[in-house]
Coordinates of C-alpha atoms and ligand atoms in Angstrom, one line a residue:
M269 CA 93.2 -3.9 100.5
K270 CA 94.2 -7.2 99.0
I271 CA 97.0 -7.7 96.6
L272 CA 97.7 -10.9 94.6
T273 CA 101.5 -11.0 93.6
V274 CA 102.6 -13.1 90.8
I275 CA 106.2 -14.1 90.5
G276 CA 108.2 -16.9 89.0
A277 CA 111.7 -16.0 88.0
R278 CA 114.7 -15.2 89.9
P279 CA 114.9 -11.5 89.4
Q280 CA 111.2 -11.3 90.4
F281 CA 111.9 -12.8 93.8
I282 CA 114.5 -10.2 94.4
K283 CA 112.2 -7.2 93.5
A284 CA 109.2 -8.8 95.4
A285 CA 111.5 -9.1 98.5
A286 CA 111.8 -5.4 98.6
V287 CA 108.1 -4.6 98.0
S288 CA 106.7 -7.5 100.2
A289 CA 108.9 -5.9 103.1
A290 CA 107.2 -2.5 102.7
I291 CA 103.7 -4.1 102.4
Q292 CA 104.3 -6.0 105.7
Q293 CA 105.2 -2.6 107.4
T294 CA 101.9 -1.0 106.1
D295 CA 98.6 -1.2 107.9
G296 CA 95.4 -2.2 105.9
I297 CA 97.1 -4.1 103.1
Q298 CA 97.3 -7.9 102.7
E299 CA 99.5 -9.7 100.2
V300 CA 98.9 -13.3 98.8
I301 CA 101.8 -14.7 96.7
V302 CA 101.4 -16.9 93.7
H303 CA 104.6 -18.6 92.4
T304 CA 104.2 -19.9 88.9
G305 CA 107.2 -22.3 89.1
Q306 CA 108.8 -20.9 86.1
H307 CA 112.2 -21.2 88.0
Y308 CA 112.0 -24.3 90.1
D309 CA 115.6 -25.5 91.0
P310 CA 116.3 -24.9 94.7
N311 CA 119.1 -22.6 93.9
M312 CA 117.0 -20.6 91.3
S313 CA 114.0 -20.2 93.7
D314 CA 113.8 -21.7 97.3
I315 CA 117.1 -20.0 98.3
F316 CA 115.7 -16.7 97.5
F317 CA 112.5 -17.1 99.7
K318 CA 114.4 -18.3 102.6
E319 CA 117.4 -15.7 102.4
M320 CA 115.2 -12.6 101.9
S321 CA 112.3 -13.6 104.0
I322 CA 109.7 -13.5 101.3
P323 CA 106.2 -14.7 102.6
K324 CA 105.6 -18.2 101.6
P325 CA 103.6 -18.4 98.4
K326 CA 99.8 -19.5 99.0
Y327 CA 99.8 -20.9 95.4
M328 CA 102.7 -22.8 94.0
F329 CA 102.5 -24.1 90.3
D330 CA 104.8 -26.3 88.5
L331 CA 105.1 -24.6 85.1
G332 CA 108.8 -24.4 84.5
G333 CA 110.7 -25.9 81.6
L334 CA 107.9 -25.6 79.1
S335 CA 107.8 -23.8 75.7
H336 CA 106.6 -20.2 75.8
G337 CA 103.3 -20.8 74.8
K338 CA 102.6 -23.8 76.9
M339 CA 104.1 -22.1 79.8
T340 CA 102.3 -18.9 79.5
G341 CA 98.9 -20.6 78.6
R342 CA 99.0 -22.8 81.7
M343 CA 100.0 -20.0 83.8
I344 CA 97.1 -18.0 82.7
E345 CA 94.7 -20.8 83.7
K346 CA 96.1 -21.5 87.1
I347 CA 96.4 -17.7 87.9
E348 CA 92.8 -17.2 86.8
E349 CA 91.7 -19.8 89.3
A350 CA 93.6 -18.1 92.1
C351 CA 92.1 -14.6 91.1
I352 CA 88.7 -16.1 91.3
K353 CA 89.3 -17.6 94.7
E354 CA 91.1 -14.8 96.3
K355 CA 89.2 -11.7 94.7
P356 CA 92.1 -9.4 95.0
D357 CA 91.7 -5.6 94.5
Y358 CA 95.1 -5.5 92.6
L359 CA 97.2 -8.1 90.8
L360 CA 100.9 -7.0 91.2
V361 CA 103.6 -8.2 88.5
Y362 CA 107.2 -7.4 88.0
G363 CA 109.4 -6.9 84.8
D364 CA 109.0 -8.8 81.6
T365 CA 109.0 -12.6 82.0
N366 CA 106.3 -15.1 81.0
S367 CA 104.9 -15.0 84.4
T368 CA 104.5 -11.3 84.3
L369 CA 102.5 -11.5 81.0
A370 CA 100.4 -14.5 82.2
G371 CA 99.4 -12.8 85.5
A372 CA 98.5 -9.6 83.7
L373 CA 96.2 -11.2 81.0
A374 CA 94.5 -13.6 83.6
A375 CA 93.7 -10.6 86.0
K376 CA 92.6 -8.1 83.3
K377 CA 90.1 -10.4 81.6
L378 CA 88.5 -10.6 85.3
H379 CA 88.4 -6.8 85.4
I380 CA 91.0 -6.9 88.2
N381 CA 93.4 -3.9 88.0
V382 CA 97.0 -4.8 87.0
A383 CA 99.9 -3.1 88.7
H384 CA 103.3 -3.4 87.0
V385 CA 106.5 -2.8 88.5
E386 CA 109.5 -1.8 86.1
S387 CA 107.0 -0.5 83.7
G388 CA 108.1 1.3 80.5
L389 CA 111.3 -0.2 79.8
R390 CA 112.1 -0.9 76.1
S391 CA 115.0 -2.6 74.1
F392 CA 113.0 -1.9 70.8
N393 CA 113.9 -5.4 69.8
M394 CA 110.7 -7.3 69.3
R395 CA 112.5 -10.5 68.8
M396 CA 113.1 -10.7 72.5
P397 CA 110.3 -12.5 74.5
E398 CA 110.8 -10.1 77.2
E399 CA 110.1 -7.0 75.1
V400 CA 106.8 -8.6 74.0
N401 CA 106.0 -9.5 77.6
R402 CA 106.5 -5.9 78.8
M403 CA 104.8 -4.1 76.1
L404 CA 101.6 -6.2 76.3
T405 CA 101.6 -5.9 80.1
D406 CA 102.0 -2.2 80.2
R407 CA 99.1 -1.9 77.6
I408 CA 96.7 -3.6 80.1
S409 CA 98.2 -2.4 83.4
S410 CA 96.2 0.4 85.4
L411 CA 99.1 1.2 87.6
L412 CA 102.4 1.6 85.9
F413 CA 105.4 2.0 88.2
C414 CA 108.4 3.5 86.2
P415 CA 111.9 3.3 87.4
T416 CA 113.1 6.3 85.2
D417 CA 111.9 9.3 83.3
L418 CA 112.9 7.5 80.1
A419 CA 110.5 4.8 80.9
I420 CA 107.7 7.4 81.3
E421 CA 108.7 8.8 77.8
N422 CA 108.6 5.2 76.2
L423 CA 105.1 4.8 77.5
K424 CA 104.0 8.2 76.2
R425 CA 105.3 7.2 72.7
E426 CA 103.0 4.2 72.7
G427 CA 100.0 6.4 73.9
I428 CA 100.1 5.4 77.5
Q429 CA 100.2 8.3 79.8
Y430 CA 98.6 9.5 83.0
N431 CA 94.9 9.6 82.8
D432 CA 91.9 7.9 84.1
V433 CA 92.9 4.4 82.5
H434 CA 96.5 4.4 83.1
W435 CA 98.1 5.8 86.4
V436 CA 101.8 6.3 85.4
V437 CA 104.1 7.0 88.2
K438 CA 107.9 7.4 88.5
T439 CA 108.9 5.6 91.7
G440 CA 112.6 4.9 91.1
D441 CA 113.9 1.3 90.9
V442 CA 113.1 -1.4 93.4
M443 CA 116.4 -3.1 92.6
L444 CA 118.2 -0.3 94.3
D445 CA 115.9 -0.9 97.3
A446 CA 116.8 -4.5 97.4
F447 CA 120.6 -3.8 97.0
R448 CA 120.6 -1.4 99.9
L449 CA 118.4 -3.6 102.1
F450 CA 120.6 -6.7 101.7
Q451 CA 124.0 -5.4 101.2
P452 CA 124.8 -6.0 105.0
Y453 CA 124.2 -9.6 104.4
S454 CA 126.8 -9.8 101.5
T455 CA 128.2 -13.4 101.5
K456 CA 131.7 -14.4 100.3
I457 CA 132.1 -17.6 98.3
E458 CA 135.2 -19.4 99.4
G459 CA 137.7 -20.8 96.9
L460 CA 137.4 -18.0 94.3
P461 CA 140.6 -16.1 92.9
D462 CA 141.4 -12.9 94.6
Q463 CA 141.1 -11.0 91.3
F464 CA 138.2 -11.9 88.8
A465 CA 135.7 -10.7 86.4
L466 CA 132.2 -11.7 87.0
C467 CA 130.2 -13.1 84.1
T468 CA 126.5 -14.1 83.8
L469 CA 125.1 -15.4 80.5
H470 CA 121.6 -16.7 80.0
R471 CA 119.6 -14.5 77.4
A472 CA 117.8 -16.7 74.8
E473 CA 119.3 -14.4 72.0
N474 CA 122.8 -15.7 73.0
T475 CA 122.2 -19.2 74.3
D476 CA 119.9 -20.2 71.4
D477 CA 122.4 -19.0 68.7
L478 CA 125.4 -21.2 68.8
A479 CA 127.6 -18.9 66.6
K480 CA 126.8 -15.9 69.0
L481 CA 127.5 -18.3 72.1
T482 CA 130.9 -19.6 70.8
N483 CA 132.0 -16.0 70.1
I484 CA 131.3 -14.9 73.6
L485 CA 132.9 -17.9 75.1
S486 CA 135.9 -17.5 72.9
A487 CA 136.3 -13.9 74.1
L488 CA 135.9 -15.1 77.7
N489 CA 138.7 -17.6 77.2
Q490 CA 140.9 -15.0 75.9
I491 CA 140.1 -12.5 78.7
S492 CA 140.8 -15.2 81.2
D493 CA 144.6 -15.1 80.2
E494 CA 144.7 -11.8 81.9
I495 CA 142.1 -12.0 84.6
N496 CA 140.1 -15.1 85.9
V497 CA 136.5 -15.1 84.8
V498 CA 133.8 -16.4 87.3
I499 CA 130.5 -17.5 85.8
P500 CA 127.6 -18.6 88.0
L501 CA 125.9 -20.7 85.2
H502 CA 122.3 -20.4 84.5
P503 CA 120.5 -23.9 83.8
R504 CA 119.7 -22.6 80.3
T505 CA 123.3 -22.1 79.4
A506 CA 124.5 -25.2 81.3
K507 CA 122.2 -27.3 78.9
V508 CA 123.5 -25.8 75.9
I509 CA 127.1 -26.0 76.9
E510 CA 126.6 -29.7 77.7
K511 CA 124.8 -30.4 74.6
Y512 CA 127.5 -28.9 72.3
N513 CA 130.4 -29.9 74.6
L514 CA 131.7 -26.3 74.6
K515 CA 135.0 -25.9 76.3
F516 CA 136.5 -23.3 78.7
A517 CA 140.0 -22.2 79.2
Q518 CA 141.5 -22.9 82.8
G519 CA 141.1 -19.3 83.8
V520 CA 137.2 -19.5 83.5
K521 CA 135.8 -20.8 86.7
L522 CA 132.2 -22.1 86.4
I523 CA 130.1 -22.2 89.6
E524 CA 126.6 -23.0 90.4
P525 CA 123.9 -20.2 90.3
V526 CA 124.3 -18.2 93.5
S527 CA 122.0 -16.7 96.1
Y528 CA 121.3 -13.0 96.2
F529 CA 123.6 -12.5 99.3
E530 CA 126.3 -14.4 97.4
M531 CA 125.7 -12.3 94.3
I532 CA 126.1 -9.1 96.4
G533 CA 129.4 -10.8 97.6
L534 CA 130.6 -11.4 94.1
L535 CA 129.8 -7.9 92.8
T536 CA 131.6 -6.4 95.7
S537 CA 134.8 -8.3 95.2
C538 CA 134.9 -8.5 91.2
S539 CA 137.0 -6.2 89.2
F540 CA 134.2 -5.7 86.6
V541 CA 131.2 -7.3 85.2
L542 CA 130.2 -9.0 81.9
T543 CA 126.6 -9.8 81.3
D544 CA 123.6 -10.2 79.2
S545 CA 121.2 -10.0 82.2
G546 CA 119.1 -6.7 82.4
G547 CA 119.2 -6.5 86.3
L548 CA 123.0 -7.1 86.7
Q549 CA 123.9 -4.1 84.5
K550 CA 122.2 -2.1 87.3
E551 CA 123.6 -4.0 90.3
A552 CA 127.2 -3.5 88.8
F553 CA 126.5 0.2 89.0
F554 CA 125.2 0.1 92.3
A555 CA 128.4 -1.7 93.5
G556 CA 130.5 0.7 91.6
K557 CA 131.6 -1.7 89.0
A558 CA 132.1 -1.2 85.2
C559 CA 130.0 -3.4 83.0
I560 CA 130.3 -5.0 79.5
T561 CA 126.9 -5.8 78.2
L562 CA 126.7 -9.0 75.9
R563 CA 123.8 -7.8 74.1
E564 CA 123.0 -5.6 71.0
E565 CA 120.9 -3.2 73.0
T566 CA 120.0 -2.3 76.6
E567 CA 116.9 -0.9 78.4
W568 CA 119.4 0.9 80.9
V569 CA 120.6 3.6 78.6
E570 CA 121.4 6.0 81.4
L571 CA 124.4 3.7 82.3
V572 CA 125.7 3.8 78.8
E573 CA 125.3 7.6 78.6
S574 CA 127.2 8.0 81.9
G575 CA 130.0 5.9 80.5
F576 CA 129.6 3.0 83.0
N577 CA 128.4 0.3 80.7
Q578 CA 129.8 -0.7 77.3
V579 CA 127.2 -2.4 75.1
V580 CA 129.0 -4.8 72.8
G581 CA 126.7 -7.8 71.8
S582 CA 128.5 -11.1 71.0
D583 CA 131.2 -9.8 68.6
K584 CA 134.4 -11.2 69.9
S585 CA 136.6 -8.2 68.8
K586 CA 134.0 -5.7 70.4
I587 CA 134.1 -7.6 73.6
L588 CA 137.9 -7.6 73.8
S589 CA 138.2 -4.0 72.9
A590 CA 135.6 -3.1 75.6
F591 CA 137.9 -5.3 78.0
K592 CA 140.9 -3.2 76.8
N593 CA 139.1 0.0 77.7
I594 CA 137.8 -1.3 81.1
E595 CA 140.4 0.5 83.4
N596 CA 139.4 3.8 81.9
V597 CA 135.9 3.3 83.1
K598 CA 135.1 5.1 86.5
V599 CA 131.8 4.3 87.9
N600 CA 130.3 6.7 90.5
P601 CA 127.6 4.7 92.2
K602 CA 126.3 7.9 94.0
L603 CA 124.9 9.4 90.8
D604 CA 121.1 9.4 91.2
L605 CA 120.1 7.4 88.1
Y606 CA 117.4 5.0 89.8
G607 CA 115.9 7.0 92.7
Q608 CA 116.8 6.9 96.4
G609 CA 116.2 3.3 97.4
D610 CA 112.7 3.9 98.7
S611 CA 110.9 2.8 95.6
A612 CA 109.0 0.1 97.4
Y613 CA 107.5 2.5 99.9
R614 CA 106.4 4.7 97.0
I615 CA 104.9 1.7 95.3
V616 CA 102.7 0.8 98.3
K617 CA 101.7 4.4 98.9
E618 CA 100.5 4.8 95.3
L619 CA 98.5 1.5 95.6
M620 CA 96.9 2.8 98.8
K621 CA 96.2 6.2 97.1
M622 CA 94.7 4.6 94.0
Q623 CA 92.6 2.3 96.2
K624 CA 91.2 5.3 98.1
E625 CA 90.3 7.2 95.0
F626 CA 89.0 4.6 92.7
G627 CA 88.1 1.8 95.1
Ligands
UD1_910 C1 113.7 -16.0 82.3 C2 113.1 -14.6 81.7 C3 114.1 -13.7 81.6 C4 114.8 -13.5 82.9 C5 115.4 -14.8 83.4 C6 116.0 -14.6 84.7 C7 111.2 -15.1 80.0 C8 110.8 -15.1 78.8 N1 112.6 -15.0 80.3 O1 114.5 -16.5 81.4 O2 113.5 -12.5 81.3 O3 115.9 -12.6 82.8 O4 114.3 -15.7 83.6 O5 116.8 -15.7 85.1 O6 110.2 -15.4 81.0 N2 115.7 -24.0 84.0 C9 116.1 -24.9 84.8 N3 115.8 -24.6 86.3 C10 115.3 -23.6 86.7 C11 114.9 -22.5 85.9 C12 115.0 -22.8 84.5 O7 116.7 -26.0 84.6 O8 115.2 -23.3 88.1 C13 115.7 -24.2 82.5 C14 114.3 -24.3 82.0 O9 113.8 -25.6 82.1 C15 114.6 -23.9 80.6 C16 115.6 -22.9 80.7 O10 116.3 -23.1 82.0 O11 115.0 -25.0 79.8 C17 115.2 -21.4 80.6 O12 114.3 -21.2 81.6 P1 113.0 -20.1 81.4 O13 112.5 -19.8 82.5 O14 112.4 -20.3 80.1 O15 113.9 -18.7 80.9 P2 115.1 -18.1 81.5 O16 116.2 -18.2 80.4 O17 115.4 -18.3 82.9

């Protein structure tokens, strides 16, 4: 069986590392990797391939830094060419980025079955490009790998359920696999304060809205009076900060984007997490840390219901009151919310099973 994997953005490299490792340990399955180039800086891309031994992409495009339409359109064209050349049995995509949607569309129109990892997640906010990407990808996927029961319910509500068109399977979350697999390689970054809050910020809804961004920065500056805040800065956010000459207090330490091993190190040594990332909310939980989510809603509601995650958006007073409450949040990373860390194997098993049944 041949699989064409399409990845392009940082979180996809991490998820693909776990699944590629499982593919490599399985007989009778060959993986060809396509990198769209959506993320292209060495510390947003190359470092992840090296560190996690992800197989080298056979196809590498140069399609980052474009508008949504241009980026997605050009990706479809290039991925279509790769599909025609490789004739894969399945095209495998991850998550909710423009690379995900482009891969799914290119394959489906060539009647190649699409397999979607991290299927069924919803924020119910259609202004997010990610929500559009994942809904459309789920609609045209044949194999839908869901991390949670809620993801399966979300799909059902949209009329997508297990039948001969959609093979919907709960596999658990591959990010837990990756976290467990790479935790032994956790790397410490030198020169950081002993105690700090870890913050990441890159969502378009925050970075493209100056009022929201300045509210968040003002809250972070105030928090840094009590505890240092370390921010590995995403290029999107760095550009906006430079453009508007936004200022940080002394207690806020900006660093370059970090590798996955360094991120595990930061998660291990931080006091708590503030983020608008999807993945980091879960990684905070895996590391046993409380999270404050700088978005209006989250796809990972299990963490909110368990009391581990406070979703506060960009409202300064809400961020600060979540901070005041942070000491009361006790996170139990052993709670089974995202499976057993064997999702990558389950995914590979399902792919083999489907191939046997449907060819
Ligand atoms: C993308 C995903 C988002 C995911 C995130 C992870 C979409 C719609 N969004 O958002 O779901 O959570 O990746 O990081 O696909 N840039 C660089 N260097 C890089 C990468 C990006 O300078 O290596 C710049 C781009 O030129 C652009 C900006 O950062 O100006 C945003 O990049 P883009 O890939 O469009 O979206 P992300 O914000 O990274």
